[in-house]
C-alpha positions as MATLAB code, in Angstrom:
seq = 'MVFRPWLTGDREALLSICRQELVMRFIDGPWDDDRVSRFIKEEQQSLANDGVCRWAVWHKQTMGLMGFCGFVRSESALEMGWRFDREYWRQGYGAEAAKHMIDWAFVNTEVELIYAQMHVLNEASYALAEKVGME';
ca = [
       7.151    9.092    6.131;
       9.616    6.301    5.995;
       9.276    3.587    3.356;
      10.931    0.206    3.966;
      10.583   -3.532    3.080;
       8.324   -5.616    5.278;
       9.749   -7.531    8.296;
       8.039  -10.515    9.930;
       7.895   -8.480   13.020;
       5.578   -5.990   11.320;
       2.728   -8.476   11.509;
       0.937   -7.032   14.540;
       1.102   -3.454   13.338;
      -0.367   -4.424   10.048;
      -2.974   -6.689   11.586;
      -4.265   -3.658   13.573;
      -4.840   -1.862   10.285;
      -6.329   -4.792    8.377;
      -8.772   -5.568   11.093;
     -10.494   -2.235   10.680;
     -13.788   -2.707    8.912;
     -13.758    0.741    7.366;
     -10.250    0.235    5.931;
     -11.103   -3.153    4.489;
     -14.755   -2.646    3.367;
     -13.821   -2.284   -0.329;
     -11.178   -4.964   -0.341;
     -12.121   -8.377    1.049;
     -13.200   -7.740    4.560;
     -10.990   -7.672    7.724;
      -7.987   -9.956    7.510;
      -7.003  -12.404   10.189;
      -3.471  -13.194   11.471;
      -2.832  -15.827    8.761;
      -3.737  -13.453    5.970;
      -1.575  -10.716    7.248;
       1.305  -13.140    7.570;
       0.778  -14.298    4.026;
       0.657  -10.760    2.738;
       4.047   -9.924    4.361;
       5.617  -13.080    2.916;
       4.186  -12.204   -0.616;
       5.592   -8.761   -0.455;
       8.995   -9.985    0.754;
       9.036  -12.448   -2.233;
       7.837   -9.717   -4.678;
      10.664   -7.494   -3.639;
      13.242  -10.304   -3.993;
      11.874  -11.536   -7.286;
      10.496   -8.439   -9.071;
      12.438   -5.599   -7.372;
       9.135   -3.917   -6.279;
       6.591   -4.391   -3.484;
       3.932   -2.624   -1.597;
       6.268   -0.948    0.876;
       5.591   -0.534    4.573;
       4.961    3.145    5.279;
       5.986    4.312    8.758;
       5.358    7.696   10.474;
       8.758    9.365   10.732;
       8.164   10.914   14.208;
       6.218    8.163   15.900;
       7.530    5.196   13.958;
       4.002    3.806   13.926;
       2.861    1.905   10.816;
       0.803    4.070    8.637;
       0.040    1.476    6.043;
       1.556    0.499    2.756;
       2.028    1.898   -0.745;
       3.740    0.402   -3.790;
       3.469   -2.004   -6.637;
       2.909   -5.440   -7.900;
       4.611   -6.222  -11.177;
       2.230   -7.067  -14.016;
       4.050   -7.957  -17.300;
       5.373   -4.624  -18.493;
       3.371   -2.538  -16.021;
       3.094   -1.884  -12.326;
      -0.125   -2.126  -10.397;
      -0.180    0.409   -7.676;
      -1.861   -0.239   -4.410;
      -2.187    1.614   -1.033;
      -3.802    1.000    2.302;
      -3.551    3.325    5.291;
      -4.817    3.227    8.920;
      -7.899    5.334    9.382;
      -5.866    7.545   11.717;
      -4.043    8.922    8.633;
      -6.972    9.306    6.188;
      -7.748   12.783    4.669;
      -4.492   14.317    5.593;
      -2.571   14.035    2.337;
      -0.424   11.135    3.377;
      -1.837    8.773    0.741;
      -1.191   11.197   -2.035;
       2.277   12.037   -0.809;
       3.208    8.318   -0.563;
       1.663    7.526   -4.050;
       3.526   10.443   -5.732;
       6.803    9.351   -3.986;
       6.411    5.797   -5.287;
       5.430    6.839   -8.821;
       8.575    9.035   -9.012;
      10.647    6.117   -7.581;
       9.239    3.724  -10.149;
       9.981    5.840  -13.198;
      13.637    6.232  -11.914;
      14.257    2.789  -10.670;
      12.333    0.536  -13.069;
      11.874    0.187  -16.794;
       8.064    0.453  -16.519;
       6.131    2.705  -18.824;
       2.737    2.208  -17.309;
       1.465    2.468  -13.722;
      -2.195    1.694  -12.991;
      -4.484    1.071  -10.029;
      -7.612   -0.967   -9.646;
     -10.216   -0.223   -7.035;
     -13.767   -1.059   -6.058;
     -16.187    1.092   -8.030;
     -17.666    2.598   -4.820;
     -14.316    3.504   -3.287;
     -14.458    7.258   -3.968;
     -11.552    8.075   -1.722;
      -9.221    5.795   -3.737;
     -10.521    7.271   -7.007;
      -9.783   10.771   -5.650;
      -6.322    9.786   -4.600;
      -5.595    8.225   -7.988;
      -6.694   11.365   -9.774;
      -4.784   13.541   -7.418;
      -1.496   11.799   -8.410;
      -2.294   12.107  -12.118;
      -3.954    8.709  -12.927;
      -6.754    8.832  -15.438;
];
C-alpha cells in the first residue's frame, strides 16, 4: 500500500468507491460528486492545518485507489477513520492500513488517545478496530 495526501485529481477514483451502496450503508449513503470533492478539500485542509488527515491508500502494484485510512484531530485525541473499496474487503488491507497509521501517529504526533466511531451494526469495522488493539 502507498499512503499519500489527496489530490484534486483523485475525485473520480474516490467517487467510484463512495457510490457503492454496501461501502456506504453504515455511513450516510452513497456520495455524489459534490460530496466527494468536499471530502478531498476537507482532508487537504486538515493536513495543512492539523498535520493529519484520512490519507488516500493506493495499491502499490496497480496504483488503483483502495480507499482511505487516517485521522481527524479532536482536541487532544485523534479519531481514526477508514473506508475501502469492496474489492479489498476481508483481505487484511484495512487492518494493515490501520496498524500502520496508529504506529505513524504515535511517532509523529503528540497524541495519547486514538479512537474510532462506527455504526452499531457495522460488525466488520468493530472487528477491524479490535484487530488493531482498540477496545
